[in-house]
Amino acid sequence: MVPSKSDPILIVGAGVFGLSTALELKQRGYEDITVLDRYTPPAVDGSSVDISRIIRIDYADPVYCKMAREAYQGWTTEYKDQYFESGFALLSETPRNDWIEKSRNTVLEIGGKVEDLKDATQLLKSYPNIQAKLSGLSGYLNRLGGWADAAGSIQKLASKCSVEGISIVSGPRGTVVSLKKEGSRVVGVNLLSGGYLLASQIILSTGAWTNRLLDVAHAASSSGQPVGFIQLTTEEARSLDSTPVMINMSSGVFCFPPTPGSNILKLARHGYGYANEVTVQTDGSDRTISTPKFESSNAQTGFLPEDADEDLRAGLRQFFPKFANRPWINRRLCWYTDTPKGDFIIDQHPTLQGLFVATGGAGHGFKFLPVLGKYIADCFEDKASEELRKKWRLDAPVGGAGAMKGDGSRAGPPLRWLTNVEKAKL
Ligand SMILES: Cc1cc2nc3c(=O)[nH]c(=O)nc-3n(C[C@H](O)[C@H](O)[C@H](O)COP(=O)(O)OP(=O)(O)OC[C@H]3O[C@@H](n4cnc5c(N)ncnc54)[C@H](O)[C@@H]3O)c2cc1C
Ligand SMILES: *[C@@H]1O[C@H](CO)[C@@H](O)[C@H](O)[C@H]1NC(C)=O
């Protein structure tokens, strides 16, 4: 049942899923919207944060490819100050990479353009400053694409929400410890500060933390993915002028050009990641899930498992041999909300009334910032196509968790559970 426009709506989680939903619903006339988060957006340890996210239309799945092209319109207009069009190169060691091939064909099918790289050294013609050893790699280049300042875009989006009259509450009064239920209806949320808030509709956009509040273990699980940053001098950054975002689909490691102004270089791995085992209690029963730390910022310690650090270092050596030994100025595990096939979860809860879920970014949700709220609001108002409703459906819990492998675009070692010693360092 769609709520009336004057009903209070609570959105838990002020990342790209929550804020884009808040803004869109407000613009559709919902008057009483409050967004809650542990931290002021951009939340320091959320997934929608730091200096960069890849903006690409390259997808094997035509649904996300078209959606990304639509989002691209937003990046080049409304969010043009946060967007940097460097081009995006997909590379792999094997002569034929299934995902790259599918993505290339999908882009062509929707009328996009690619430049095939049978031999990746061809990239040097357009980007002579690339340091990586490109021989032995192949793939393609899409000049339409690049990266966005993630923290800056979220700041802008939060500020738009605020100006539109949406309340954003952070800190203990914005931190939800449990859902408040009456029978099979969710009527509000219980807060860390004590007390509760009531609403007609609760929207959970709690990303990697969702399983703490609601059993969605059959549909989503969180994995930590390594990210590292190094500092360059202005001179060094200039030596990498006009280089593209690159992903090595054989290792999963991807890199960005240095950030203008700060000259920081960032690398990360799009892989299967690390699981953090936590036991939580919902409705009186214990469940074991993977989720990041909740009580304090999980970005604070800068901990990376040793093998993750080594693999990221190998990626640095391969992409930027001249800076191979530069120490990290910052590292962290950034948390994906993985789903079986990399599809988002955007749906009314199948059994709890008054509860809507918008999560499951699965390591690729950020680029949709300019249009994501529209898609979520369409599902919320039951206006989306049957195809999308089905794709993003939240089924009733079936018990146990399946494999959350994503859409087939990942590489690197399989998911590994962190040891107790490692968990203590998170
Ligand atoms: C390392 C890394 C690289 C990525 N690279 C890309 C990329 O290149 N391109 C791309 O498009 N996407 C990328 N992604 C994916 C993208 O960033 C995510 O899909 C997206 O940011 C998820 O947004 P979200 O709103 O679901 O989660 P978040 O941004 O994490 O928002 C969830 C919020 O909920 C809050 N919260 C949780 N529980 C509670 C509670 N109980 N009470 C109050 N608040 C709560 C948290 O504090 C958090 O702020 C990447 C992700 C990571 C981690
Ligand atoms: C890409 O990854 C493969 C496999 O790990 C590695 O051998 C190669 O050196 C990498 N190349 C670049 C440029 O990252």
CSV table of C-alpha atoms in Angstrom, one decimal, residues 2-398:
chain,number,residue,atom,x,y,z
A,2,VAL,CA,1.4,3.4,-1.0
A,3,PRO,CA,1.4,5.8,1.9
A,4,SER,CA,-0.4,9.1,1.6
A,5,LYS,CA,1.7,12.2,1.0
A,6,SER,CA,1.3,13.5,4.5
A,7,ASP,CA,2.3,10.3,6.2
A,8,PRO,CA,5.7,10.4,8.1
A,9,ILE,CA,8.4,8.5,6.3
A,10,LEU,CA,11.7,7.5,8.0
A,11,ILE,CA,14.7,6.6,5.9
A,12,VAL,CA,17.5,4.8,7.8
A,13,GLY,CA,20.9,5.3,6.1
A,14,ALA,CA,22.1,8.4,4.4
A,15,GLY,CA,24.3,6.9,1.7
A,16,VAL,CA,23.5,7.1,-2.0
A,17,PHE,CA,20.5,4.8,-1.7
A,18,GLY,CA,18.9,6.6,1.2
A,19,LEU,CA,19.6,10.2,0.2
A,20,SER,CA,18.6,9.8,-3.4
A,21,THR,CA,15.3,8.2,-2.3
A,22,ALA,CA,14.6,11.0,0.2
A,23,LEU,CA,15.1,13.7,-2.4
A,24,GLU,CA,13.0,12.0,-5.0
A,25,LEU,CA,10.1,11.3,-2.6
A,26,LYS,CA,10.2,14.9,-1.4
A,27,GLN,CA,10.0,16.1,-5.0
A,28,ARG,CA,7.1,13.8,-5.6
A,29,GLY,CA,5.2,15.5,-2.8
A,30,TYR,CA,5.8,13.4,0.3
A,31,GLU,CA,5.9,16.1,3.0
A,32,ASP,CA,7.3,14.5,6.1
A,33,ILE,CA,10.6,12.8,5.5
A,34,THR,CA,13.4,12.2,8.0
A,35,VAL,CA,16.7,10.6,7.2
A,36,LEU,CA,18.7,8.9,10.0
A,37,ASP,CA,22.3,7.9,10.0
A,38,ARG,CA,25.0,7.0,12.5
A,39,TYR,CA,27.1,9.8,11.1
A,40,THR,CA,26.6,13.0,9.2
A,41,PRO,CA,26.7,12.3,5.4
A,42,PRO,CA,29.0,11.5,3.8
A,43,ALA,CA,29.4,9.0,6.7
A,44,VAL,CA,33.1,8.4,7.2
A,45,ASP,CA,32.9,4.7,7.1
A,46,GLY,CA,29.9,4.3,4.8
A,47,SER,CA,30.3,2.9,1.2
A,48,SER,CA,29.3,6.2,-0.5
A,49,VAL,CA,32.4,8.0,0.6
A,50,ASP,CA,36.1,9.0,-0.1
A,51,ILE,CA,37.7,10.7,-3.1
A,52,SER,CA,36.4,8.6,-6.0
A,53,ARG,CA,34.0,6.1,-7.6
A,54,ILE,CA,34.1,4.8,-11.2
A,55,ILE,CA,31.4,6.2,-13.4
A,56,ARG,CA,30.9,3.8,-16.3
A,57,ILE,CA,28.1,2.7,-18.6
A,58,ASP,CA,29.9,-0.6,-19.2
A,59,TYR,CA,27.8,-3.5,-18.1
A,60,ALA,CA,27.1,-7.0,-19.3
A,61,ASP,CA,23.5,-6.5,-18.2
A,62,PRO,CA,21.6,-4.1,-20.5
A,63,VAL,CA,19.3,-3.0,-17.6
A,64,TYR,CA,22.2,-1.4,-15.7
A,65,CYS,CA,23.9,-0.3,-18.9
A,66,LYS,CA,20.9,1.8,-19.9
A,67,MET,CA,20.4,3.0,-16.3
A,68,ALA,CA,24.1,4.1,-16.2
A,69,ARG,CA,23.7,6.0,-19.4
A,70,GLU,CA,20.8,7.8,-17.9
A,71,ALA,CA,22.8,8.6,-14.8
A,72,TYR,CA,25.6,9.8,-17.1
A,73,GLN,CA,23.3,12.6,-18.2
A,74,GLY,CA,23.1,13.7,-14.6
A,75,TRP,CA,26.9,13.5,-14.1
A,76,THR,CA,27.5,15.7,-17.1
A,77,THR,CA,24.9,18.4,-16.1
A,78,GLU,CA,23.7,18.6,-12.5
A,79,TYR,CA,26.8,16.9,-11.0
A,80,LYS,CA,29.4,18.1,-13.6
A,81,ASP,CA,31.5,19.7,-10.9
A,82,GLN,CA,31.9,16.3,-9.2
A,83,TYR,CA,32.5,14.3,-12.4
A,84,PHE,CA,35.8,13.8,-14.2
A,85,GLU,CA,35.7,12.3,-17.7
A,86,SER,CA,39.0,10.5,-18.0
A,87,GLY,CA,37.8,7.5,-20.0
A,88,PHE,CA,37.6,3.9,-18.7
A,89,ALA,CA,39.7,1.0,-19.9
A,90,LEU,CA,38.8,-2.6,-19.1
A,91,LEU,CA,41.8,-4.9,-19.4
A,92,SER,CA,42.5,-8.6,-19.0
A,93,GLU,CA,45.4,-10.9,-19.3
A,94,THR,CA,43.5,-13.6,-21.1
A,95,PRO,CA,42.8,-13.0,-24.8
A,96,ARG,CA,39.1,-13.5,-24.1
A,97,ASN,CA,37.4,-12.3,-21.0
A,98,ASP,CA,33.8,-13.2,-20.9
A,99,TRP,CA,32.5,-10.3,-18.9
A,100,ILE,CA,34.5,-7.7,-21.0
A,101,GLU,CA,33.1,-9.2,-24.2
A,102,LYS,CA,29.5,-9.1,-22.9
A,103,SER,CA,29.9,-5.6,-21.7
A,104,ARG,CA,31.4,-4.5,-25.0
A,105,ASN,CA,28.5,-6.0,-26.9
A,106,THR,CA,25.9,-4.5,-24.5
A,107,VAL,CA,27.4,-1.0,-24.9
A,108,LEU,CA,27.3,-1.3,-28.7
A,109,GLU,CA,23.7,-2.6,-28.6
A,110,ILE,CA,22.5,0.5,-26.8
A,111,GLY,CA,24.4,2.7,-29.3
A,112,GLY,CA,27.5,3.4,-27.3
A,113,LYS,CA,31.0,3.4,-28.7
A,114,VAL,CA,34.1,1.4,-27.7
A,115,GLU,CA,37.6,1.2,-28.9
A,116,ASP,CA,38.9,-2.4,-29.1
A,117,LEU,CA,42.3,-3.1,-27.7
A,118,LYS,CA,43.5,-6.4,-29.1
A,119,ASP,CA,46.8,-5.3,-27.7
A,120,ALA,CA,46.5,-2.9,-24.8
A,121,THR,CA,49.7,-1.0,-25.7
A,122,GLN,CA,47.4,0.8,-28.2
A,123,LEU,CA,46.1,2.7,-25.2
A,124,LEU,CA,49.4,4.6,-25.2
A,125,LYS,CA,48.4,6.5,-28.4
A,126,SER,CA,45.7,8.3,-26.5
A,127,TYR,CA,47.2,8.1,-23.1
A,128,PRO,CA,51.0,8.3,-23.4
A,129,ASN,CA,51.5,8.9,-19.6
A,130,ILE,CA,50.3,5.5,-18.6
A,131,GLN,CA,53.1,3.8,-16.6
A,132,ALA,CA,51.6,0.2,-16.6
A,133,LYS,CA,53.1,-2.6,-18.6
A,134,LEU,CA,50.3,-3.0,-21.1
A,135,SER,CA,51.8,-5.8,-23.3
A,136,GLY,CA,50.0,-9.1,-22.8
A,137,LEU,CA,46.7,-7.3,-21.9
A,138,SER,CA,43.7,-6.8,-24.1
A,139,GLY,CA,40.2,-5.4,-23.7
A,140,TYR,CA,38.6,-2.1,-24.7
A,141,LEU,CA,38.4,1.6,-24.0
A,142,ASN,CA,35.2,3.6,-23.4
A,143,ARG,CA,35.9,7.3,-23.6
A,144,LEU,CA,32.5,8.0,-22.1
A,145,GLY,CA,33.2,7.4,-18.5
A,146,GLY,CA,35.6,8.3,-15.7
A,147,TRP,CA,35.2,9.0,-12.0
A,148,ALA,CA,33.3,11.1,-9.5
A,149,ASP,CA,34.2,12.7,-6.2
A,150,ALA,CA,32.1,10.4,-4.0
A,151,ALA,CA,32.2,12.4,-0.8
A,152,GLY,CA,31.6,15.7,-2.7
A,153,SER,CA,28.6,14.2,-4.6
A,154,ILE,CA,27.0,13.0,-1.4
A,155,GLN,CA,27.6,16.3,0.3
A,156,LYS,CA,25.8,18.0,-2.6
A,157,LEU,CA,23.0,15.5,-2.5
A,158,ALA,CA,22.6,15.9,1.3
A,159,SER,CA,22.6,19.6,0.9
A,160,LYS,CA,19.8,19.4,-1.7
A,161,CYS,CA,17.8,17.2,0.6
A,162,SER,CA,18.2,19.7,3.4
A,163,VAL,CA,17.2,22.7,1.2
A,164,GLU,CA,14.1,20.8,0.1
A,165,GLY,CA,13.0,20.5,3.8
A,166,ILE,CA,14.1,17.0,4.6
A,167,SER,CA,15.4,16.4,8.2
A,168,ILE,CA,18.7,14.6,8.4
A,169,VAL,CA,19.5,13.4,11.9
A,170,SER,CA,22.9,11.9,12.8
A,171,GLY,CA,24.7,10.7,15.9
A,172,PRO,CA,23.0,8.7,18.7
A,173,ARG,CA,19.6,10.2,17.9
A,174,GLY,CA,20.0,9.0,14.3
A,175,THR,CA,21.4,5.6,15.1
A,176,VAL,CA,18.8,2.8,15.0
A,177,VAL,CA,19.3,-0.1,17.3
A,178,SER,CA,16.2,-2.1,16.3
A,179,LEU,CA,13.0,-1.9,14.4
A,180,LYS,CA,9.9,-1.2,16.5
A,181,LYS,CA,7.2,-3.7,15.6
A,182,GLU,CA,3.5,-4.2,16.4
A,183,GLY,CA,2.6,-7.6,15.2
A,184,SER,CA,3.7,-7.9,11.6
A,185,ARG,CA,3.9,-4.2,11.2
A,186,VAL,CA,7.0,-2.0,11.6
A,187,VAL,CA,5.8,1.2,13.2
A,188,GLY,CA,9.1,2.9,14.0
A,189,VAL,CA,12.7,2.6,15.1
A,190,ASN,CA,14.4,2.4,18.4
A,191,LEU,CA,17.2,4.8,18.8
A,192,LEU,CA,20.7,4.4,20.4
A,193,SER,CA,20.0,7.6,22.4
A,194,GLY,CA,17.0,5.9,24.0
A,195,GLY,CA,13.4,6.5,22.9
A,196,TYR,CA,12.0,5.8,19.5
A,197,LEU,CA,10.6,7.5,16.4
A,198,LEU,CA,7.3,6.4,14.8
A,199,ALA,CA,6.4,6.6,11.1
A,200,SER,CA,3.9,5.2,8.6
A,201,GLN,CA,6.7,3.9,6.4
A,202,ILE,CA,10.3,2.9,7.3
A,203,ILE,CA,12.8,2.7,4.4
A,204,LEU,CA,15.9,0.7,5.2
A,205,SER,CA,18.9,1.9,3.2
A,206,THR,CA,21.4,0.7,5.7
A,207,GLY,CA,23.8,-0.8,3.2
A,208,ALA,CA,26.3,-3.3,4.6
A,209,TRP,CA,24.7,-3.0,8.1
A,210,THR,CA,21.2,-4.1,7.0
A,211,ASN,CA,21.5,-7.7,8.4
A,212,ARG,CA,21.9,-6.2,11.9
A,213,LEU,CA,18.4,-4.9,11.8
A,214,LEU,CA,16.6,-7.3,9.6
A,215,ASP,CA,17.2,-10.9,8.5
A,216,VAL,CA,18.1,-10.6,4.8
A,217,ALA,CA,21.0,-13.1,5.0
A,218,HIS,CA,19.4,-15.1,2.2
A,219,ALA,CA,19.5,-12.1,-0.1
A,220,ALA,CA,22.6,-10.0,1.0
A,221,SER,CA,25.9,-10.3,2.8
A,222,SER,CA,28.7,-7.8,3.4
A,223,SER,CA,32.2,-8.1,2.2
A,224,GLY,CA,35.2,-5.8,2.9
A,225,GLN,CA,37.2,-4.8,-0.2
A,226,PRO,CA,40.7,-3.4,0.1
A,227,VAL,CA,41.3,0.3,-0.8
A,228,GLY,CA,44.7,2.1,-0.6
A,229,PHE,CA,45.8,5.7,-1.2
A,230,ILE,CA,49.3,7.1,-1.9
A,231,GLN,CA,50.4,10.7,-1.9
A,232,LEU,CA,52.1,12.2,-5.0
A,233,THR,CA,53.8,15.5,-5.4
A,234,THR,CA,52.4,18.0,-7.9
A,235,GLU,CA,55.2,17.1,-10.2
A,236,GLU,CA,54.5,13.3,-10.0
A,237,ALA,CA,50.8,13.9,-10.4
A,238,ARG,CA,51.5,15.9,-13.5
A,239,SER,CA,53.5,12.9,-14.9
A,240,LEU,CA,50.2,11.0,-14.9
A,241,ASP,CA,48.2,13.8,-16.6
A,242,SER,CA,45.3,12.6,-18.8
A,243,THR,CA,45.4,8.9,-17.8
A,244,PRO,CA,42.1,6.9,-17.7
A,245,VAL,CA,40.5,4.9,-15.0
A,246,MET,CA,41.6,1.3,-15.5
A,247,ILE,CA,40.5,-2.0,-14.2
A,248,ASN,CA,42.5,-5.2,-14.5
A,249,MET,CA,39.8,-7.8,-14.8
A,250,SER,CA,42.4,-10.6,-14.2
A,251,SER,CA,43.3,-9.3,-10.7
A,252,GLY,CA,40.2,-7.2,-9.9
A,253,VAL,CA,42.4,-4.3,-9.1
A,254,PHE,CA,41.4,-0.9,-10.4
A,255,CYS,CA,42.9,2.6,-10.3
A,256,PHE,CA,42.1,6.2,-10.7
A,257,PRO,CA,44.1,9.1,-12.1
A,258,PRO,CA,45.5,11.4,-9.3
A,259,THR,CA,42.9,13.6,-7.7
A,260,PRO,CA,43.4,17.2,-8.9
A,261,GLY,CA,44.5,19.5,-6.0
A,262,SER,CA,45.4,16.8,-3.5
A,263,ASN,CA,47.4,14.6,-5.9
A,264,ILE,CA,46.3,11.4,-4.2
A,265,LEU,CA,46.3,8.2,-6.1
A,266,LYS,CA,43.8,5.5,-5.2
A,267,LEU,CA,43.6,1.8,-5.9
A,268,ALA,CA,41.0,-0.8,-4.9
A,269,ARG,CA,40.0,-4.3,-5.7
A,270,HIS,CA,36.7,-5.4,-7.1
A,271,GLY,CA,36.8,-8.9,-5.7
A,272,TYR,CA,35.1,-11.4,-3.4
A,273,GLY,CA,36.5,-9.7,-0.3
A,274,TYR,CA,36.6,-10.5,3.3
A,275,ALA,CA,33.7,-11.4,5.6
A,276,ASN,CA,33.5,-10.2,9.2
A,277,GLU,CA,31.6,-12.7,11.3
A,278,VAL,CA,29.3,-11.1,13.9
A,279,THR,CA,26.5,-12.6,16.0
A,280,VAL,CA,23.4,-10.4,16.2
A,281,GLN,CA,20.1,-10.8,17.8
A,282,THR,CA,16.8,-9.9,16.1
A,283,ASP,CA,13.4,-10.9,17.5
A,284,GLY,CA,15.1,-12.8,20.3
A,285,SER,CA,17.1,-15.2,18.2
A,286,ASP,CA,20.8,-15.2,17.5
A,287,ARG,CA,22.1,-15.0,13.9
A,288,THR,CA,25.6,-15.1,12.5
A,289,ILE,CA,26.1,-12.7,9.7
A,290,SER,CA,28.9,-10.8,8.0
A,291,THR,CA,28.7,-7.0,8.6
A,292,PRO,CA,31.1,-4.2,9.4
A,293,LYS,CA,31.6,-2.7,12.8
A,294,PHE,CA,28.6,-0.7,13.9
A,295,GLU,CA,29.4,0.9,17.2
A,296,SER,CA,32.3,3.0,16.0
A,297,SER,CA,33.8,4.0,12.7
A,298,ASN,CA,35.3,1.0,10.8
A,299,ALA,CA,37.5,3.3,8.8
A,300,GLN,CA,39.4,4.5,11.8
A,301,THR,CA,42.1,1.8,12.2
A,302,GLY,CA,43.0,1.6,8.6
A,303,PHE,CA,43.4,-2.1,9.0
A,304,LEU,CA,43.9,-4.3,5.9
A,305,PRO,CA,44.5,-8.1,6.1
A,306,GLU,CA,48.1,-8.8,5.1
A,307,ASP,CA,47.2,-10.7,1.9
A,308,ALA,CA,44.9,-7.8,0.8
A,309,ASP,CA,47.7,-5.3,1.4
A,310,GLU,CA,50.1,-7.5,-0.6
A,311,ASP,CA,47.7,-7.9,-3.5
A,312,LEU,CA,46.9,-4.2,-3.6
A,313,ARG,CA,50.6,-3.4,-3.5
A,314,ALA,CA,51.1,-5.8,-6.4
A,315,GLY,CA,48.4,-3.8,-8.2
A,316,LEU,CA,50.2,-0.5,-7.4
A,317,ARG,CA,53.4,-2.0,-8.8
A,318,GLN,CA,51.7,-3.1,-12.0
A,319,PHE,CA,49.7,0.1,-12.6
A,320,PHE,CA,52.2,2.6,-11.3
A,321,PRO,CA,55.7,1.0,-11.3
A,322,LYS,CA,57.3,4.4,-10.6
A,323,PHE,CA,55.5,4.6,-7.3
A,324,ALA,CA,55.7,0.9,-6.4
A,325,ASN,CA,57.2,1.4,-3.0
A,326,ARG,CA,55.4,4.6,-1.9
A,327,PRO,CA,53.8,3.9,1.6
A,328,TRP,CA,50.0,4.1,1.8
A,329,ILE,CA,48.8,7.3,3.5
A,330,ASN,CA,45.5,5.6,4.2
A,331,ARG,CA,44.0,2.1,3.7
A,332,ARG,CA,40.8,0.5,4.6
A,333,LEU,CA,38.3,-2.2,4.0
A,334,CYS,CA,35.3,-0.6,2.2
A,335,TRP,CA,32.1,-2.7,2.6
A,336,TYR,CA,30.1,-4.0,-0.3
A,337,THR,CA,26.5,-5.2,0.2
A,338,ASP,CA,26.7,-8.3,-2.0
A,339,THR,CA,23.8,-10.1,-3.6
A,340,PRO,CA,23.7,-13.4,-5.4
A,341,LYS,CA,23.8,-11.9,-8.9
A,342,GLY,CA,24.8,-8.3,-8.2
A,343,ASP,CA,21.2,-7.1,-8.4
A,344,PHE,CA,20.0,-4.4,-6.1
A,345,ILE,CA,17.2,-5.1,-3.5
A,346,ILE,CA,14.5,-2.6,-3.8
A,347,ASP,CA,11.1,-3.8,-2.5
A,348,GLN,CA,8.5,-3.8,0.2
A,349,HIS,CA,9.3,-6.4,2.8
A,350,PRO,CA,7.4,-9.6,1.9
A,351,THR,CA,5.9,-10.1,5.3
A,352,LEU,CA,6.5,-7.0,7.4
A,353,GLN,CA,4.1,-4.2,6.6
A,354,GLY,CA,5.3,-0.6,6.7
A,355,LEU,CA,8.9,-1.7,5.8
A,356,PHE,CA,10.6,-1.0,2.4
A,357,VAL,CA,14.2,-2.0,1.7
A,358,ALA,CA,16.6,-0.3,-0.7
A,359,THR,CA,20.0,-1.8,-0.6
A,360,GLY,CA,22.3,-4.4,-2.2
A,361,GLY,CA,24.6,-2.0,-4.0
A,362,ALA,CA,26.9,-5.0,-4.7
A,363,GLY,CA,29.9,-2.9,-5.4
A,364,HIS,CA,28.4,-0.9,-8.3
A,365,GLY,CA,25.7,1.3,-6.9
A,366,PHE,CA,27.3,4.7,-6.7
A,367,LYS,CA,27.3,5.7,-10.3
A,368,PHE,CA,23.5,5.8,-10.3
A,369,LEU,CA,23.4,8.7,-7.8
A,370,PRO,CA,21.6,11.1,-10.2
A,371,VAL,CA,18.8,8.6,-11.1
A,372,LEU,CA,18.7,6.0,-8.3
A,373,GLY,CA,16.1,7.8,-6.3
A,374,LYS,CA,13.8,7.8,-9.3
A,375,TYR,CA,14.0,4.0,-9.7
A,376,ILE,CA,13.6,3.4,-5.9
A,377,ALA,CA,10.6,5.8,-5.7
A,378,ASP,CA,9.0,4.0,-8.7
A,379,CYS,CA,9.3,0.7,-6.9
A,380,PHE,CA,8.0,2.3,-3.7
A,381,GLU,CA,5.0,3.7,-5.5
A,382,ASP,CA,4.6,0.4,-7.4
A,383,LYS,CA,5.0,2.2,-10.7
A,384,ALA,CA,8.2,0.4,-11.9
A,385,SER,CA,8.0,-2.2,-14.7
A,386,GLU,CA,7.4,-5.8,-13.8
A,387,GLU,CA,10.9,-6.6,-15.1
A,388,LEU,CA,12.5,-4.3,-12.5
A,389,ARG,CA,10.2,-5.3,-9.7
A,390,LYS,CA,11.2,-8.9,-10.2
A,391,LYS,CA,14.9,-8.1,-10.6
A,392,TRP,CA,15.0,-6.2,-7.4
A,393,ARG,CA,12.6,-8.3,-5.4
A,394,LEU,CA,13.1,-9.2,-1.8
A,395,ASP,CA,12.0,-12.7,-1.2
A,396,ALA,CA,10.9,-14.0,2.2
A,397,PRO,CA,13.8,-15.4,4.2
A,398,VAL,CA,14.5,-19.0,3.3
